[in-house]
XYZ file of C-alpha atoms in Angstrom:
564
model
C 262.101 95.238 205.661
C 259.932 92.808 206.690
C 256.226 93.706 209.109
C 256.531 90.642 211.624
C 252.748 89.713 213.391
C 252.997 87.241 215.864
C 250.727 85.775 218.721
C 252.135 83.941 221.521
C 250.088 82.141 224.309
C 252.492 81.459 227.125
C 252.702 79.595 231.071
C 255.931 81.066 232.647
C 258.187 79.590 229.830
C 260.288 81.829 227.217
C 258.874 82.292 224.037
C 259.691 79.655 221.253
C 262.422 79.393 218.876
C 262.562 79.191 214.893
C 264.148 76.686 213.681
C 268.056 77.687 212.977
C 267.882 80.479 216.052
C 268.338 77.719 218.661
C 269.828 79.238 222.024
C 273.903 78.881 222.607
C 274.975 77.898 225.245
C 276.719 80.790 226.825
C 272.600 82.409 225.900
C 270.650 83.278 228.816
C 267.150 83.398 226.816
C 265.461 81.896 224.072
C 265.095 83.904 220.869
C 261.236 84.946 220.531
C 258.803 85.360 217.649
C 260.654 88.972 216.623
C 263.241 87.102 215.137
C 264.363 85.751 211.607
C 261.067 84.059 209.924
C 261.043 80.029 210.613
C 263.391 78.493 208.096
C 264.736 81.579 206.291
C 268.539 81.312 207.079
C 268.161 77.489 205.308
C 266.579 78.918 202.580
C 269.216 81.695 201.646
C 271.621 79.228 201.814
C 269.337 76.437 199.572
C 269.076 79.390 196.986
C 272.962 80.216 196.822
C 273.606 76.300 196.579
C 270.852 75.977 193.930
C 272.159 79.044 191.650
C 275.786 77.139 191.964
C 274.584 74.201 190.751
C 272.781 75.719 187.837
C 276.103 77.547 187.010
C 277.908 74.536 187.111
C 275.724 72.322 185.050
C 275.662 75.508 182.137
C 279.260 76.013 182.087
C 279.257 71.921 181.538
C 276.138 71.733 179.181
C 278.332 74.865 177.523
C 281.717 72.541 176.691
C 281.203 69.204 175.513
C 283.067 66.320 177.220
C 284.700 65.050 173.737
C 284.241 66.399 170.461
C 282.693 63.366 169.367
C 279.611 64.102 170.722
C 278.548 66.595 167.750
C 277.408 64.768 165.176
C 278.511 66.681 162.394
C 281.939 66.295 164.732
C 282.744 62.356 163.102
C 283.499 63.994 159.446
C 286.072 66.008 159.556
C 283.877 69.159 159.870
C 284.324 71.829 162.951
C 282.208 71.020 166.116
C 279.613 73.820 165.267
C 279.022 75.959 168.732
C 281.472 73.663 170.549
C 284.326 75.204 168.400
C 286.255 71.907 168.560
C 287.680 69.971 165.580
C 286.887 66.612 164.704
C 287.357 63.518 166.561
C 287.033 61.258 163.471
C 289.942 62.992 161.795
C 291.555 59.481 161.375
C 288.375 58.511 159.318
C 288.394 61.834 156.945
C 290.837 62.084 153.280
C 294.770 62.256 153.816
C 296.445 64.500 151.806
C 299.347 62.667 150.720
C 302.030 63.621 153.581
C 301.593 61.615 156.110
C 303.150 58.301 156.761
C 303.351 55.394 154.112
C 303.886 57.668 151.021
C 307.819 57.377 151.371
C 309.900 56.653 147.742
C 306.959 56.945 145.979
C 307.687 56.166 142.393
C 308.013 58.818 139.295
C 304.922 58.138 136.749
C 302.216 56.868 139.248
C 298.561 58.308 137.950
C 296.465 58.121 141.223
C 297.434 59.784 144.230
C 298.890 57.676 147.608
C 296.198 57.037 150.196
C 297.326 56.612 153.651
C 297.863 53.719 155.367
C 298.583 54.085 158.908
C 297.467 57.554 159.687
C 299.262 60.524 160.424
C 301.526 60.670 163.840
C 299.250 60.473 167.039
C 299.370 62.080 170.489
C 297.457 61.645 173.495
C 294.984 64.248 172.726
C 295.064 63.570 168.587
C 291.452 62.175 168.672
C 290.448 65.092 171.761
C 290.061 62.418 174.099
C 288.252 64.052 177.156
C 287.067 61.387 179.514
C 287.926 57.603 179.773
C 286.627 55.233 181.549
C 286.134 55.744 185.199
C 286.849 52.125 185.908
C 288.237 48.681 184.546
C 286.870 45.489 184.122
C 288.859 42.725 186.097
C 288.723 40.332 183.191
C 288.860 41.451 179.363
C 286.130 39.004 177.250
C 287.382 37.116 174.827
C 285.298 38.769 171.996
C 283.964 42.152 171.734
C 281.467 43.078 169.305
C 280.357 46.826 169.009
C 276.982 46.377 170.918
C 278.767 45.032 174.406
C 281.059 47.647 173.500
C 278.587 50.176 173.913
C 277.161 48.643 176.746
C 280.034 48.510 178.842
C 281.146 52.032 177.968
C 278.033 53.432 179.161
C 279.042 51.673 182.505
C 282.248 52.715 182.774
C 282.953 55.745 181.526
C 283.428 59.482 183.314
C 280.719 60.735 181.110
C 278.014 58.765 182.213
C 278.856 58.164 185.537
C 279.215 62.276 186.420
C 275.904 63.015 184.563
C 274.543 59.775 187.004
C 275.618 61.847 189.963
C 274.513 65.098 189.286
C 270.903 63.674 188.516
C 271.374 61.887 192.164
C 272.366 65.550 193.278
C 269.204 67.331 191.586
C 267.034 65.045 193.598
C 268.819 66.054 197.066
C 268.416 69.460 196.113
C 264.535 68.649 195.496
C 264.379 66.696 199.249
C 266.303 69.983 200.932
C 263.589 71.984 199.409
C 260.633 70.332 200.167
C 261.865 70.243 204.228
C 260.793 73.479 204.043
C 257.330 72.665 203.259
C 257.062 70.031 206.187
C 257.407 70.168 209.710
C 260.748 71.153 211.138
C 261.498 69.701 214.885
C 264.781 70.283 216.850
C 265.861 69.974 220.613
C 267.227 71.988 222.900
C 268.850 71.951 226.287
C 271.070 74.064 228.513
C 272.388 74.145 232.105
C 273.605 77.524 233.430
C 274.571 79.526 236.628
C 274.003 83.154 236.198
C 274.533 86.430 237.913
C 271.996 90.027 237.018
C 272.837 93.704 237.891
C 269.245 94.808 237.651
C 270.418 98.110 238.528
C 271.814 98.101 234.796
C 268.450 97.200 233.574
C 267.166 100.599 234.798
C 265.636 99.404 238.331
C 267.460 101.215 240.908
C 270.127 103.744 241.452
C 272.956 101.582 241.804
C 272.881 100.669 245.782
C 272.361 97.341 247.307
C 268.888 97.261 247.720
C 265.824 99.982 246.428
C 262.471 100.067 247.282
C 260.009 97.990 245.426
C 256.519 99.057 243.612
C 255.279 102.422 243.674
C 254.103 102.585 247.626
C 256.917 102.656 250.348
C 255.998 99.598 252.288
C 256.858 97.036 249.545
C 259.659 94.784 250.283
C 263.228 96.207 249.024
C 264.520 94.665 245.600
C 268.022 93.827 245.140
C 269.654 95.678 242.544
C 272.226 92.405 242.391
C 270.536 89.047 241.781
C 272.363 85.216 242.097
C 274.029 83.448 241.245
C 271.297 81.150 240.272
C 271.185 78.001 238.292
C 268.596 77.880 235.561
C 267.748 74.174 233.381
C 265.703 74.319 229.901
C 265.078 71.148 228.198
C 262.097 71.671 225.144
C 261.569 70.223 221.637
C 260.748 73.769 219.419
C 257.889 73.111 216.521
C 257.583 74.851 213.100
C 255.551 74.119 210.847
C 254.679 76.577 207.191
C 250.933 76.850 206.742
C 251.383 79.689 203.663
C 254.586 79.615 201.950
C 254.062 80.169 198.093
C 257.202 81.194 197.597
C 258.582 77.813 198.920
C 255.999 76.138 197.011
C 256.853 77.100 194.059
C 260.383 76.784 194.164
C 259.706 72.791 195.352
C 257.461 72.449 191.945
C 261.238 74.214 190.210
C 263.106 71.600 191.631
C 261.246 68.892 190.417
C 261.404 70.335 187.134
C 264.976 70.905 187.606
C 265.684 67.008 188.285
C 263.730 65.885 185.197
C 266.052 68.468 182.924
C 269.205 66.346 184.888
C 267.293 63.243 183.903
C 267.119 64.159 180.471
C 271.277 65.376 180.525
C 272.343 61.975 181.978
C 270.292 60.183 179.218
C 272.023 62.748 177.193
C 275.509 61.897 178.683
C 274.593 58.147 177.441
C 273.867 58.971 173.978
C 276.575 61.067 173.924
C 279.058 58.228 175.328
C 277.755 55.643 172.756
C 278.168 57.848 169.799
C 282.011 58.306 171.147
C 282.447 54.120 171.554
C 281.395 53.453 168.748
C 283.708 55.889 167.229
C 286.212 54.646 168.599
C 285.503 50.965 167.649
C 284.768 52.057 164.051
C 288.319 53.631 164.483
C 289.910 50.251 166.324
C 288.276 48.114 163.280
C 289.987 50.073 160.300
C 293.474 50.468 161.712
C 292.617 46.314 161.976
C 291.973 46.401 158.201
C 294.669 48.447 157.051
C 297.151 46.376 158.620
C 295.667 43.635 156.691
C 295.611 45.686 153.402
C 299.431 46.782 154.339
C 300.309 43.106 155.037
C 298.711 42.226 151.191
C 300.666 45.049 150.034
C 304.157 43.657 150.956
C 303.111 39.943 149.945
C 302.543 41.302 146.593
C 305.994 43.100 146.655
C 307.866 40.383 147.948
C 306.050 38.085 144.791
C 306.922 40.332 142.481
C 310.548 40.980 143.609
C 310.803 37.275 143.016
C 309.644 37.757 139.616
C 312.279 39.973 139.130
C 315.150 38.185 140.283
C 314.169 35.211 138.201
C 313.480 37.398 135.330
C 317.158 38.571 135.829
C 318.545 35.400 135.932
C 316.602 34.036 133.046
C 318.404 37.416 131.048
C 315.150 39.411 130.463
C 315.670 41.564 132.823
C 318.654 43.544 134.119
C 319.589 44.840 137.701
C 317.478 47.885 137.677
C 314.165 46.263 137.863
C 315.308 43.901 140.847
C 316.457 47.435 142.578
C 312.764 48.601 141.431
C 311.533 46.003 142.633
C 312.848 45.690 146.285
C 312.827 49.496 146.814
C 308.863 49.106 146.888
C 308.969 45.955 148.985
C 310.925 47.826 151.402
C 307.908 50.369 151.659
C 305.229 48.177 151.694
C 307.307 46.467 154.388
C 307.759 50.308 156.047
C 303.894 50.870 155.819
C 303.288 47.550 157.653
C 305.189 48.813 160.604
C 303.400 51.805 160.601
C 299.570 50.376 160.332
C 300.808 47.843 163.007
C 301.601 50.635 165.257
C 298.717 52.858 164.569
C 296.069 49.725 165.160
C 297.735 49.251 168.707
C 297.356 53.156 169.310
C 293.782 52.926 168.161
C 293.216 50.161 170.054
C 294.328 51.690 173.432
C 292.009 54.460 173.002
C 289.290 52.123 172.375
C 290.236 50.322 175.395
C 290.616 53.570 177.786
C 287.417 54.804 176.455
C 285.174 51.855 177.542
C 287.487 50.398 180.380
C 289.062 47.439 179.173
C 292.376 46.878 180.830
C 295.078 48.012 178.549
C 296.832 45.460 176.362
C 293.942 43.170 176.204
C 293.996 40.329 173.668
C 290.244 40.985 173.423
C 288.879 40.308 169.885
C 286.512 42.680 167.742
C 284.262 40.620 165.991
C 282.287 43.737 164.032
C 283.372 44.398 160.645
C 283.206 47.555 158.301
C 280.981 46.169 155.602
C 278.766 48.016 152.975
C 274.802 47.164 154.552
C 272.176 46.999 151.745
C 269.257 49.439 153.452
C 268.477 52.505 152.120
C 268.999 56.110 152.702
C 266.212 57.517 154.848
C 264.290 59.984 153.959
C 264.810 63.764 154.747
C 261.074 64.240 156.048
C 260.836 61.276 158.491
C 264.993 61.659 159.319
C 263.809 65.200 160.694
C 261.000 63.905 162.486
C 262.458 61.203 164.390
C 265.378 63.592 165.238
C 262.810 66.204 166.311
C 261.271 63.485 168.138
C 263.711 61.578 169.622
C 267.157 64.183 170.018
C 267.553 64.766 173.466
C 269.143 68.138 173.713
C 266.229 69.471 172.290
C 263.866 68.137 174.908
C 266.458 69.491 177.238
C 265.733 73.011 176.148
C 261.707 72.622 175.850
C 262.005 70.953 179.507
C 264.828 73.778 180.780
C 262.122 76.761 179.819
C 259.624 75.129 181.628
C 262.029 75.094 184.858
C 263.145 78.859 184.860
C 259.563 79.526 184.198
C 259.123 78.177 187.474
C 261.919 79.620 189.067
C 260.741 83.257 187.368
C 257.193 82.317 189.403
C 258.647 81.477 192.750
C 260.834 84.468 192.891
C 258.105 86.439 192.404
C 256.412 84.799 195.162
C 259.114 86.428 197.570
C 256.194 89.480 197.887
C 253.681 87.566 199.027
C 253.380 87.101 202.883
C 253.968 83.911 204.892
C 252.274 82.212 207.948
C 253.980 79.933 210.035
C 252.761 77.715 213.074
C 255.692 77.847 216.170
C 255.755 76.372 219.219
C 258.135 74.719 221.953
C 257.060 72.197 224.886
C 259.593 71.208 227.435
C 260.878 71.212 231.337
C 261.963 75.021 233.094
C 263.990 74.178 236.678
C 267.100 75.244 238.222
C 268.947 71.930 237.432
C 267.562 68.284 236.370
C 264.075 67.223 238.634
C 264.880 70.091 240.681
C 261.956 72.739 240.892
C 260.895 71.569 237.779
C 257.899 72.595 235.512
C 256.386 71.778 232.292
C 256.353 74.538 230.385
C 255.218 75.391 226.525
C 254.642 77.973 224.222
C 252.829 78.198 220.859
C 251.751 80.952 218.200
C 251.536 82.207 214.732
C 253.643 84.553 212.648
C 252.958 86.592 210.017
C 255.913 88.031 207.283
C 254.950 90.302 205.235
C 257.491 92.256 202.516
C 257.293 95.505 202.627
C 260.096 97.466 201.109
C 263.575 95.465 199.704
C 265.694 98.253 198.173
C 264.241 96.363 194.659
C 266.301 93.171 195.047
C 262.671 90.975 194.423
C 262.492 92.992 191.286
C 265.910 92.127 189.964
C 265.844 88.877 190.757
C 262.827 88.048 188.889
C 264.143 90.202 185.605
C 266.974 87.933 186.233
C 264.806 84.963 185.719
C 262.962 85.953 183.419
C 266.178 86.951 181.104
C 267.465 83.371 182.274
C 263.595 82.597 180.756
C 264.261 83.739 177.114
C 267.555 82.517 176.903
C 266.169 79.156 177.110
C 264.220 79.841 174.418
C 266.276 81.040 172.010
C 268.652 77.952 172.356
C 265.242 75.759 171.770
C 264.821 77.182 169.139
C 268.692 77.179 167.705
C 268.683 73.785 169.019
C 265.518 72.675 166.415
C 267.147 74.430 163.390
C 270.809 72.436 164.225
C 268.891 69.385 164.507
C 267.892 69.333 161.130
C 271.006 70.828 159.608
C 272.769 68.001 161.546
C 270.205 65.631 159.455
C 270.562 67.294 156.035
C 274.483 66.576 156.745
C 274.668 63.002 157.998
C 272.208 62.113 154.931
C 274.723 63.639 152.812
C 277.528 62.234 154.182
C 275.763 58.366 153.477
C 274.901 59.238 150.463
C 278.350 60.200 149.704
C 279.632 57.591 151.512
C 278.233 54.372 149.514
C 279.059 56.113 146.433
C 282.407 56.291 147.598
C 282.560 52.547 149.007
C 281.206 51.373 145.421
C 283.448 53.374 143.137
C 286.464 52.321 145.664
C 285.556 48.475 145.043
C 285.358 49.204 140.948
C 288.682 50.610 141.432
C 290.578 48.147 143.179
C 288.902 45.803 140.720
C 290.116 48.145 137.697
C 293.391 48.337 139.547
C 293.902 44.176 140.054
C 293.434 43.801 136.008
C 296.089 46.811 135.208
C 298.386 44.546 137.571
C 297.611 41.408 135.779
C 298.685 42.586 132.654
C 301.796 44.463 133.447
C 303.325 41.612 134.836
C 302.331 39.495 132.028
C 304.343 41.812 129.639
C 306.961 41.760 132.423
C 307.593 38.152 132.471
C 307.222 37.907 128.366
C 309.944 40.238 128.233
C 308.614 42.964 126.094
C 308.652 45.257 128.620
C 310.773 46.410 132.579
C 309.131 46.364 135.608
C 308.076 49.635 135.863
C 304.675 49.315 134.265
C 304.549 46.527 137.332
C 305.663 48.517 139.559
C 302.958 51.503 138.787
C 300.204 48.679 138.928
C 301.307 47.650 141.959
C 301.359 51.210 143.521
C 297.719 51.791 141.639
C 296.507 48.351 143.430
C 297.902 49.273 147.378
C 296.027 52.868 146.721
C 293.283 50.790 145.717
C 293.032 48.850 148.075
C 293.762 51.759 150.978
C 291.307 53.762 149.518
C 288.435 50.558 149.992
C 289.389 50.649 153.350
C 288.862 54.462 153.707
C 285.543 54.221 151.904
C 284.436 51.710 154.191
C 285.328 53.654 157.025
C 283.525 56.929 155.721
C 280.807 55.209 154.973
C 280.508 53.648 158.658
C 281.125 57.022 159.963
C 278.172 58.783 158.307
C 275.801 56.007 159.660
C 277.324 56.919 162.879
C 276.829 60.470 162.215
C 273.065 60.003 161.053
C 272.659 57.436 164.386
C 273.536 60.798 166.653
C 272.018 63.145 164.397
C 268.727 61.398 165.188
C 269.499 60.640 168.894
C 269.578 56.752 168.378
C 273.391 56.130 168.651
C 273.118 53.769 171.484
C 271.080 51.476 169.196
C 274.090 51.980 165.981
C 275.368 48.898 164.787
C 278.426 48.243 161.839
C-alpha cells in the first residue's frame, strides 16, 4: 500500500498523466495524480528484465564454453568445478592401445608410444564454439600470434561475451531514463453521450430541477452527443528517487563486471587457439616422425633382401623385415589422417575456411628461460587473473543492488504536469489548457516483499564472496600445477632427446652385426622399434612441455600474450 500526496493547480483542463497511463482512445478522461507513481510500470518491468539477465549470465559464467578454458583442463586432469575432462587429451600419455601399435614385435624393452592418436569424433577435443565467421581468403602463413588474433575476432566466444557487454550498457541507459525527464504526447478526438441520471443527479426523467432553490434552470438528466478534442504534451520529471538512484549506480557496476567477462571470454578464447595450434603443430610432427619411421623400414628391408641374396641371411628376416615396414607404412596413414583432423579443428576454431593450404610456421621447440618462481607466479596471477577480479567487482554490484532494494521504503517526489489545446474538434472552441503538481509515494505496508527482496540480495551478497574467495585459493592451486607440469615437462623433453640419442646408437650397432652376419635381424628389428618409440616419445615431450607453458600462460591470465 502506498500513501499518495499530490497537489494539482488546474484552468478547466483534466488533471495530468504519468508517464505509461496515457489515455486510450475509446477513454473519456485523463488519468489524474491518484494513479500508478510516474514511471513505476517501466520500472517493474526494468527489474524483471534485469534479474533475467543476471540469471542468464550465471547459468553461463556457471558452464564454461570449452573445457579448455581451465587451465589445469590442457593436462589431462578433470576441469575442477566445471566437471569436464580435458581438452588436451591428445597432448597427455597413451597407453599402448590406440592406433599405430599393430604387430608389435615379441622381445621389444620400451613400451609403443602413439603415433597418430586415438580415433576422433566431433566432440573428442569438447569442442563448444567455433568460429562465428570465415575469412574470405586463408593467408599463406599462419604463425600462432595471428592465430590468436584472428580467433579472438572470429569466434562465438568472444563475439557473445561482446554483445552481452553492449547489452549491460542498454540496460544501464533504460535505467538512468528514469532519473531524467520523461515527455510523451497525447491526442484524441471523440463524440460522446452521458446519462447523468446514472451519476446520481436526477430521478431518471428527462429533465430535474437544478441547484437547491426551485427557480434554477432544469438539468438534463441525458447530455450529447458532443464532440470533445485533447491535444497536450504530459511532463514528469523525479526530483527524489533513491531507490532509482541507486539501482543506476548497480548498473554501472553491473556493465564493468560484463566488461571484465568479455575480456574474460578473450583470454579464455586464446588459451583454446592456441591449444588447438599446439595440437595442429604435433599431429604436423608426428607425421614427419611416422614418415622417418617407414624410410628407415624400407632401408632396412633392403638390407635384408641383399643380405639374403648375399646367403647371410635367410627368408625369415626379409618377412621380419617387411612386416614392420608395413606398420610404419600403417602408422603413416594414420598420423596423416589425424594431422588433417587436427587441422580442421584448428581451422573451425579461429575461422579459417576449411581445407586451407595455410602454413603454420610455429614450431614445438624446447625455449631456454627458466621456471618462474612460485611467489611472483602467484602474484601476477592474483594480479592479473580475470575471474578473480570478476568476483571482487561482482560483490561490489549486488552490494549495490542489496542498497537500492532497500531504498524501495523510502518515499519518492515527482514533478507532473501536461500543457496542451481542450476544444470540441481541431481550432474549434479551442483553449489552452495545462496542469502541473507534485506527488508524494510513500510505502507504507507491502505484505514484507521489500524485506525478502533485500535478504535475497544480500544472500546473492555472500555468495559472491565465497566464490572470491574459492576463486583466490584455485588461482594458486592452478599455479602450483602449471609450475609442476613445466617442470615436469623439460625434464621429460630432455630425457626424451637422450633417449632417441641412446636409441639411434642401439640401431647402429644391430645392423652392423646384421650385415657382418653374426647375427638375424631381430636385434635390428628391436632397435628399430626402440628408435620410432624414441622418436614418438620426443614428439610427445615436446608437446607436454608446450602444453604446460600454455597451462602456466592461463593460470596467470596472460594466454593471449603465449607464444611456442
Amino acid at each position: 500500500m502506498a500513501l499518495v500526496v499530490s497537489e494539482a493547480s488546474a484552468q478547466g483542463s483534466p488533471p495530468a498523466t504519468a508517464p505509461g497511463n496515457a489515455p486510450s482512445s475509446s477513454g473519456s478522461q485523463q488519468q489524474g495524480f491518484g494513479g500508478p507513481p510516474a514511471g513505476q510500470q517501466q520500472q517493474q518491468e526494468l527489474q524483471r528484465r534485469r534479474q533475467q539477465m543476471q540469471q542468464t549470465n550465471e547459468q553461463q559464467s556457471s558452464a564454461a564454453p570449452t573445457p579448455a578454458l581451465r587451465p589445469n583442463a590442457l593436462t589431462g586432469s578433470q576441469g575442477g568445478a566445471t566437471g569436464q575432462g580435458s581438452a588436451g587429451s591428445a597432448l597427455a600419455a597413451s597407453d599402448g592401445t590406440g592406433a599405430g601399435v599393430l604387430g608389435e614385435p615379441r622381445g621389444t624393452t620400451t613400451p609403443r608410444a602413439t603415433v597418430g592418436g586415438a580415433l576422433r569424433n566431433s566432440s573428442s577435443q569438447g569442442v563448444q564454439a567455433g568460429a562465428a565467421r570465415v575469412l574470405t581468403v586463408a593467408p599463406e602463413q599462419l604463425n600462432l600470434a595471428d592465430a590468436i588474433a584472428i580467433g579472438l575476432d572470429n569466434n562465438l566466444t568472444t563475439l557473445l561475451a561482446t554483445e552481452r557487454a553492449e547489452e549491460a550498457r542498454a540496460l544501464q541507459q533504460q535505467v538512468r531514463s528514469f532519473l531524467l525527464p520523461n515527455i510523451t504526447g497525447t491526442a484524441y478526438q471523440q463524440n460522446r453521450t452521458l446519462n447523468l441520471a446514472a451519476q446520481g443527479l436526477g430521478g431518471g426523467g428527462d429533465e430535474m430541477a437544478g441547484g437547491m432553490g426551485g427557480g434554477a434552470a432544469p438539468i438534463p438528466s441525458f447530455v450529447g452527443p458532443f464532440n470533445t478534442f485533447d491535444a497536450r504534451l504530459n511532463f514528469s520529471q523525479t526530483i527524489l528517487n533513491l531507490a532509482a538512484l541507486r539501482e543506476y549506480k548497480s548498473s554501472k557496476a553491473a556493465v564493468q563486471v560484463a566488461d571484465l567477462t568479455a575480456q574474460l571470454a578473450r583470454e579464455q578464447v586464446a588459451t583454446f587457439v592456441a591449444l588447438a595450434y599446439l595440437t595442429a603443430q604435433r599431429s604436423n610432427l608426428e607425421v614427419q616422425a611416422a614418415r622417418a619411421d617407414y624410410q628407415l623400414a624400407a632401408a632396412l628391408r633392403e638390407l635384408a633382401v641383399k643380405q639374403r641374396n648375399a646367403g647371410v641371411a635367410n627368408g625369415i628376416d626379409v618377412v621380419r623385415a617387411e612386416s614392420r615396414a608395413a606398420q610404419e607404412r600403417l602408422r603413416v596413414v594414420q598420423a596423416e589422417a589425424n594431422a588433417e583432423q587436427t587441422r580442421l579443428d584448428l581451422e573451425r576454431a579461429i575461422g579459417l575456411p576449411q581445407g586451407s593450404a595455410t602454413q603454420l610456421t610455429d614450431s614445438l621447440v624446447m625455449r631456454t628461460e627458466a621456471v618462474p618462481l612460485l611467489d611472483v607466479a602467484v602474484q601476477q596471477a592474483l594480479t592479473a587473473r580475470l575471474d578473480t577480479r570478476i568476483a571482487e567487482q561482482t560483490i561490489e554490484q549486488r552490494a549495490l543492488d542489496r542498497k537500492a532494494r532497500a531504498a524501495a521504503r523510502y518515499p519518492t517526489v515527482n514533478a507532473v504536469g501536461d500543457y496542451g489545446q481542450s476544444a470540441n474538434t481541431p481550432f474549434r472552441n479551442d483553449r489552452a489548457t495545462r496542469t502541473y503538481g507534485v506527488q508524494l509515494s510513500l510505502p507504507v505496508f507491502d505484505g514484507g516483499y521489500t524485506r525478502g527482496r533485500i535478504n535475497a540480495a544480500l544472500s546473492r551478497q555472500r555468495q559472491a564472496e565465497w566464490q572470491l574467495g574459492n576463486s583466490r585459493g584455485q588461482v594458486e592451486q592452478d599455479v602450483r600445477t602449471a609450475l609442476v607440469g613445466w617442470r615436469l615437462g623439460a625434464e621429460q623433453v630432455r630425457a626424451s632427446e637422450e633417449q632417441f640419442q641412446l636409441a639411434t646408437r642401439e640401431l647402429e650397432l644391430a645392423t652392423q652385426r646384421f650385415r657382418a652376419g653374426v647375427a638375424d635381424n631381430t636385434e635390428v628389428i628391436e632397435a628399430q622399434a626402440g628408435l620410432a618409440n624414441a622418436r614418438a616419445l620426443r614428439v610427445q615431450a615436446l608437446a607436454q612441455y608446450g602444453a604446460a607453458r600454455l597451462n602456466f600462460a592461463a593460470a596467470t591470465g596472460t594466454a593471449q600474450s603465449f607464444r611456442l
